[in-house]
PDB file of C-alpha atoms in Angstrom:
ATOM      1  CA  MET A   1      32.966  24.242  21.486  1.00 48.00           C
ATOM      2  CA  THR A   2      30.606  21.602  20.108  1.00 48.00           C
ATOM      3  CA  GLN A   3      26.939  21.905  21.050  1.00 52.00           C
ATOM      4  CA  ARG A   4      24.003  19.561  20.559  1.00 53.00           C
ATOM      5  CA  THR A   5      20.814  20.629  18.791  1.00 55.00           C
ATOM      6  CA  LYS A   6      17.308  19.555  19.837  1.00 56.00           C
ATOM      7  CA  THR A   7      17.589  16.559  17.508  1.00 56.00           C
ATOM      8  CA  GLY A   8      20.858  15.481  19.141  1.00 54.00           C
ATOM      9  CA  GLN A   9      23.011  16.424  16.166  1.00 54.00           C
ATOM     10  CA  ARG A  10      26.333  18.100  16.723  1.00 52.00           C
ATOM     11  CA  SER A  11      26.642  21.730  15.758  1.00 50.00           C
ATOM     12  CA  GLY A  12      29.884  23.609  15.749  1.00 48.00           C
ATOM     13  CA  GLY A  13      31.736  26.467  14.155  1.00 44.00           C
ATOM     14  CA  THR A  14      32.253  24.648  10.862  1.00 43.00           C
ATOM     15  CA  HIS A  15      28.548  24.402  10.189  1.00 44.00           C
ATOM     16  CA  LYS A  16      28.026  28.077  11.004  1.00 45.00           C
ATOM     17  CA  VAL A  17      30.815  29.130   8.626  1.00 45.00           C
ATOM     18  CA  ALA A  18      29.359  26.948   5.855  1.00 45.00           C
ATOM     19  CA  ALA A  19      25.913  28.470   6.374  1.00 49.00           C
ATOM     20  CA  LEU A  20      27.371  31.978   6.350  1.00 47.00           C
ATOM     21  CA  LEU A  21      29.323  31.204   3.183  1.00 48.00           C
ATOM     22  CA  GLY A  22      26.122  29.962   1.541  1.00 51.00           C
ATOM     23  CA  GLN A  23      24.299  33.152   2.535  1.00 53.00           C
ATOM     24  CA  LEU A  24      27.083  35.352   1.173  1.00 51.00           C
ATOM     25  CA  MET A  25      27.424  33.372  -2.049  1.00 50.00           C
ATOM     26  CA  THR A  26      23.725  33.127  -2.838  1.00 51.00           C
ATOM     27  CA  PRO A  27      23.264  36.469  -4.704  1.00 54.00           C
ATOM     28  CA  ALA A  28      26.378  35.961  -6.845  1.00 53.00           C
ATOM     29  CA  ALA A  29      25.568  32.306  -7.387  1.00 49.00           C
ATOM     30  CA  ARG A  30      21.998  33.068  -8.457  1.00 49.00           C
ATOM     31  CA  ARG A  31      23.316  35.475 -11.104  1.00 51.00           C
ATOM     32  CA  ARG A  32      25.332  32.545 -12.530  1.00 48.00           C
ATOM     33  CA  GLY A  33      22.261  30.283 -12.518  1.00 46.00           C
ATOM     34  CA  PHE A  34      22.840  28.430  -9.258  1.00 51.00           C
ATOM     35  CA  ALA A  35      19.543  28.093  -7.461  1.00 50.00           C
ATOM     36  CA  GLU A  36      21.454  26.459  -4.624  1.00 55.00           C
ATOM     37  CA  ALA A  37      24.772  28.116  -3.723  1.00 68.00           C
ATOM     38  CA  SER A  38      25.764  25.055  -1.739  1.00 72.00           C
ATOM     39  CA  LEU A  39      26.551  23.296  -5.041  1.00 79.00           C
ATOM     40  CA  LEU A  40      29.584  25.561  -5.289  1.00 79.00           C
ATOM     41  CA  ALA A  41      30.494  25.306  -1.624  1.00 80.00           C
ATOM     42  CA  GLN A  42      29.997  21.513  -1.422  1.00 86.00           C
ATOM     43  CA  TRP A  43      31.320  20.508  -4.854  1.00 88.00           C
ATOM     44  CA  GLU A  44      34.203  18.444  -3.465  1.00 88.00           C
ATOM     45  CA  LYS A  45      31.847  16.504  -1.198  1.00 90.00           C
ATOM     46  CA  ILE A  46      29.371  15.952  -4.024  1.00 90.00           C
ATOM     47  CA  VAL A  47      31.763  14.559  -6.647  1.00 90.00           C
ATOM     48  CA  GLY A  48      34.797  13.621  -4.540  1.00 88.00           C
ATOM     49  CA  ALA A  49      38.251  15.182  -4.258  1.00 85.00           C
ATOM     50  CA  GLY A  50      39.579  13.540  -7.417  1.00 84.00           C
ATOM     51  CA  LEU A  51      36.889  14.962  -9.701  1.00 87.00           C
ATOM     52  CA  ALA A  52      36.753  18.299  -7.888  1.00 86.00           C
ATOM     53  CA  GLY A  53      40.444  18.756  -8.703  1.00 84.00           C
ATOM     54  CA  ARG A  54      39.673  18.516 -12.424  1.00 87.00           C
ATOM     55  CA  CYS A  55      36.378  20.389 -12.736  1.00 89.00           C
ATOM     56  CA  GLN A  56      34.074  22.814 -10.996  1.00 89.00           C
ATOM     57  CA  PRO A  57      30.532  24.036 -11.642  1.00 89.00           C
ATOM     58  CA  HIS A  58      30.377  27.192 -13.739  1.00 86.00           C
ATOM     59  CA  SER A  59      26.627  27.683 -14.128  1.00 83.00           C
ATOM     60  CA  VAL A  60      23.289  25.910 -14.355  1.00 83.00           C
ATOM     61  CA  LYS A  61      20.802  26.804 -17.053  1.00 84.00           C
ATOM     62  CA  PHE A  62      17.111  25.931 -16.770  1.00 81.00           C
ATOM     63  CA  ALA A  63      14.323  26.290 -19.291  1.00 82.00           C
ATOM     64  CA  ARG A  64      12.243  29.407 -18.653  1.00 83.00           C
ATOM     65  CA  GLY A  65       9.999  28.924 -15.636  1.00 81.00           C
ATOM     66  CA  ARG A  66      11.583  25.583 -14.664  1.00 80.00           C
ATOM     67  CA  ASP A  67      13.847  24.693 -11.788  1.00 78.00           C
ATOM     68  CA  ARG A  68      14.689  21.107 -12.753  1.00 84.00           C
ATOM     69  CA  ASP A  69      16.176  19.153 -15.654  1.00 88.00           C
ATOM     70  CA  GLY A  70      18.772  21.872 -16.200  1.00 88.00           C
ATOM     71  CA  THR A  71      22.114  21.881 -17.977  1.00 90.00           C
ATOM     72  CA  LEU A  72      25.153  22.073 -15.713  1.00 89.00           C
ATOM     73  CA  LEU A  73      28.122  23.798 -17.323  1.00 89.00           C
ATOM     74  CA  LEU A  74      31.392  22.499 -15.871  1.00 90.00           C
ATOM     75  CA  GLN A  75      34.702  24.299 -16.106  1.00 90.00           C
ATOM     76  CA  VAL A  76      37.225  21.537 -16.822  1.00 91.00           C
ATOM     77  CA  ARG A  77      40.994  21.437 -16.344  1.00 83.00           C
ATOM     78  CA  GLY A  78      43.139  20.643 -19.379  1.00 78.00           C
ATOM     79  CA  GLY A  79      42.499  17.341 -21.076  1.00 80.00           C
ATOM     80  CA  ALA A  80      40.083  16.047 -18.426  1.00 83.00           C
ATOM     81  CA  ALA A  81      37.004  16.794 -20.559  1.00 84.00           C
ATOM     82  CA  LEU A  82      37.110  13.459 -22.390  1.00 87.00           C
ATOM     83  CA  GLU A  83      37.368  11.458 -19.168  1.00 88.00           C
ATOM     84  CA  LEU A  84      34.629  13.511 -17.522  1.00 89.00           C
ATOM     85  CA  GLN A  85      32.409  13.086 -20.565  1.00 90.00           C
ATOM     86  CA  HIS A  86      32.525   9.336 -19.959  1.00 92.00           C
ATOM     87  CA  MET A  87      31.618   9.954 -16.309  1.00 92.00           C
ATOM     88  CA  THR A  88      28.617  12.165 -17.147  1.00 93.00           C
ATOM     89  CA  PRO A  89      25.947   9.738 -15.825  1.00 94.00           C
ATOM     90  CA  GLN A  90      27.761   9.373 -12.482  1.00 94.00           C
ATOM     91  CA  ILE A  91      28.276  13.130 -12.093  1.00 93.00           C
ATOM     92  CA  ILE A  92      24.612  13.853 -12.896  1.00 93.00           C
ATOM     93  CA  GLN A  93      23.522  11.163 -10.442  1.00 94.00           C
ATOM     94  CA  ARG A  94      25.717  12.594  -7.663  1.00 92.00           C
ATOM     95  CA  VAL A  95      24.430  16.140  -8.214  1.00 90.00           C
ATOM     96  CA  ASN A  96      20.792  15.017  -8.336  1.00 90.00           C
ATOM     97  CA  THR A  97      21.283  12.843  -5.250  1.00 91.00           C
ATOM     98  CA  TYR A  98      22.709  15.862  -3.437  1.00 88.00           C
ATOM     99  CA  PHE A  99      19.667  17.991  -4.332  1.00 84.00           C
ATOM    100  CA  GLY A 100      17.159  15.188  -3.827  1.00 87.00           C
ATOM    101  CA  PHE A 101      15.412  15.787  -7.153  1.00 88.00           C
ATOM    102  CA  PRO A 102      16.416  15.753 -10.856  1.00 90.00           C
ATOM    103  CA  ALA A 103      17.967  19.227 -10.928  1.00 87.00           C
ATOM    104  CA  VAL A 104      20.416  18.389 -13.741  1.00 91.00           C
ATOM    105  CA  ARG A 105      19.667  16.452 -16.935  1.00 93.00           C
ATOM    106  CA  GLU A 106      22.702  17.349 -19.037  1.00 93.00           C
ATOM    107  CA  LEU A 107      26.357  18.337 -18.640  1.00 92.00           C
ATOM    108  CA  ARG A 108      28.378  20.602 -20.884  1.00 92.00           C
ATOM    109  CA  PHE A 109      32.106  21.203 -20.558  1.00 91.00           C
ATOM    110  CA  VAL A 110      34.279  24.276 -21.011  1.00 88.00           C
ATOM    111  CA  GLN A 111      38.043  23.790 -20.957  1.00 87.00           C
ATOM    112  CA  ALA A 112      39.634  26.503 -18.859  1.00 85.00           C
ATOM    113  CA  PRO A 113      42.147  26.721 -16.023  1.00 84.00           C
ATOM    114  CA  LEU A 114      40.636  26.214 -12.612  1.00 80.00           C
ATOM    115  CA  PRO A 115      41.246  28.620  -9.748  1.00 75.00           C
ATOM    116  CA  ALA A 116      43.651  27.468  -7.061  1.00 71.00           C
ATOM    117  CA  ARG A 117      42.132  24.971  -4.655  1.00 62.00           C
ATOM    118  CA  THR A 118      41.430  26.238  -1.186  1.00 58.00           C
ATOM    119  CA  SER A 119      41.769  22.789   0.342  1.00 56.00           C
ATOM    120  CA  PRO A 120      44.644  20.640  -0.871  1.00 56.00           C
ATOM    121  CA  ILE A 121      44.120  16.985  -1.668  1.00 56.00           C
ATOM    122  CA  PRO A 122      44.926  15.142   1.565  1.00 60.00           C
ATOM    123  CA  ARG A 123      48.158  13.205   1.563  1.00 64.00           C
ATOM    124  CA  PRO A 124      48.262   9.652   2.838  1.00 64.00           C
ATOM    125  CA  PRO A 125      49.419   9.342   6.436  1.00 67.00           C
ATOM    126  CA  ARG A 126      53.126   8.857   6.994  1.00 77.00           C
ATOM    127  CA  GLN A 127      54.060   5.230   7.573  1.00 82.00           C
ATOM    128  CA  ARG A 128      56.002   4.434  10.711  1.00 86.00           C
ATOM    129  CA  PRO A 129      58.742   1.809  10.618  1.00 89.00           C
ATOM    130  CA  LEU A 130      57.590  -1.562  11.919  1.00 90.00           C
ATOM    131  CA  ALA A 131      59.338  -3.433  14.682  1.00 92.00           C
ATOM    132  CA  PRO A 132      60.775  -6.852  13.679  1.00 94.00           C
ATOM    133  CA  GLU A 133      58.156  -8.642  15.808  1.00 95.00           C
ATOM    134  CA  GLU A 134      55.358  -6.799  13.961  1.00 92.00           C
ATOM    135  CA  VAL A 135      56.778  -7.839  10.567  1.00 93.00           C
ATOM    136  CA  ALA A 136      57.047 -11.431  11.815  1.00 95.00           C
ATOM    137  CA  ARG A 137      53.463 -11.353  13.111  1.00 94.00           C
ATOM    138  CA  VAL A 138      52.143 -10.214   9.701  1.00 93.00           C
ATOM    139  CA  HIS A 139      54.262 -12.834   7.934  1.00 94.00           C
ATOM    140  CA  GLU A 140      52.899 -15.589  10.198  1.00 95.00           C
ATOM    141  CA  ALA A 141      49.309 -14.427   9.714  1.00 94.00           C
ATOM    142  CA  VAL A 142      49.483 -14.762   5.907  1.00 94.00           C
ATOM    143  CA  ALA A 143      51.721 -17.851   5.781  1.00 94.00           C
ATOM    144  CA  PRO A 144      48.774 -20.297   5.328  1.00 94.00           C
ATOM    145  CA  VAL A 145      47.737 -18.597   2.046  1.00 93.00           C
ATOM    146  CA  ALA A 146      48.751 -20.964  -0.782  1.00 93.00           C
ATOM    147  CA  ASP A 147      48.899 -18.470  -3.655  1.00 93.00           C
ATOM    148  CA  ALA A 148      52.287 -16.703  -3.474  1.00 92.00           C
ATOM    149  CA  GLU A 149      51.129 -13.523  -5.231  1.00 92.00           C
ATOM    150  CA  LEU A 150      48.088 -13.184  -2.965  1.00 92.00           C
ATOM    151  CA  ARG A 151      50.208 -13.919   0.106  1.00 92.00           C
ATOM    152  CA  GLU A 152      52.677 -11.141  -0.840  1.00 92.00           C
ATOM    153  CA  ALA A 153      49.824  -8.693  -1.442  1.00 90.00           C
ATOM    154  CA  LEU A 154      48.217  -9.531   1.904  1.00 92.00           C
ATOM    155  CA  GLU A 155      51.545  -9.188   3.672  1.00 92.00           C
ATOM    156  CA  ALA A 156      52.118  -5.766   2.092  1.00 90.00           C
ATOM    157  CA  LEU A 157      48.607  -4.733   3.124  1.00 89.00           C
ATOM    158  CA  GLY A 158      49.209  -5.903   6.696  1.00 90.00           C
ATOM    159  CA  ARG A 159      52.495  -3.990   6.925  1.00 90.00           C
ATOM    160  CA  SER A 160      50.805  -0.895   5.506  1.00 87.00           C
ATOM    161  CA  LEU A 161      47.921  -1.068   7.985  1.00 86.00           C
ATOM    162  CA  LEU A 162      50.238  -1.555  10.942  1.00 87.00           C
ATOM    163  CA  GLY A 163      52.538   1.231   9.738  1.00 85.00           C
ATOM    164  CA  ALA A 164      49.628   3.668   9.445  1.00 79.00           C
ATOM    165  CA  GLY A 165      48.831   3.265  13.128  1.00 70.00           C
ATOM    166  CA  PRO A 166      50.034   5.602  15.870  1.00 64.00           C
ATOM    167  CA  MET A 167      53.734   5.969  16.516  1.00 56.00           C
ATOM    168  CA  ARG A 168      54.963   3.714  19.295  1.00 53.00           C
ATOM    169  CA  ARG A 169      56.566   5.308  22.304  1.00 51.00           C
ATOM    170  CA  GLY A 170      60.276   5.751  21.940  1.00 47.00           C
ATOM    171  CA  ARG A 171      60.136   5.508  18.119  1.00 47.00           C
ATOM    172  CA  ARG A 172      60.204   8.308  15.565  1.00 44.00           C
TER     173      ARG A 172
END
């Protein structure tokens, strides 16, 4: 059951589980250098599903007595280290944006197999077959476009968008 907080925000079971996970992970995460255990729990949201499938935070090292401008050690899958090295500024920016201050200044990579993902990468929705009148409607809508290549691309996009919609009654 979804409830509303005093500020009008929704609160539900998912938020409570995430908070509990953060509380349980905090002692272990602190031993690995994570001042904020949510970096581990929210990694996919921070860097996106594509990057999260190729790397994960291993530890954060700070200079003695400091809690900012640290070095984030990333465990990297296979040959992804070179690509991720080129994405270093974006990854650092995403992590620092998440924390709201410059927590990370540098990235280092360790190539090692990643543990199995707990949440699979979402698959695109299944396309439903379009009715002939829907195909004709898309074709008519893009007919005024003079460039043939652009017209074909727009038509394919229109068919894809219509096919991603809900299944029509009587169709499977």
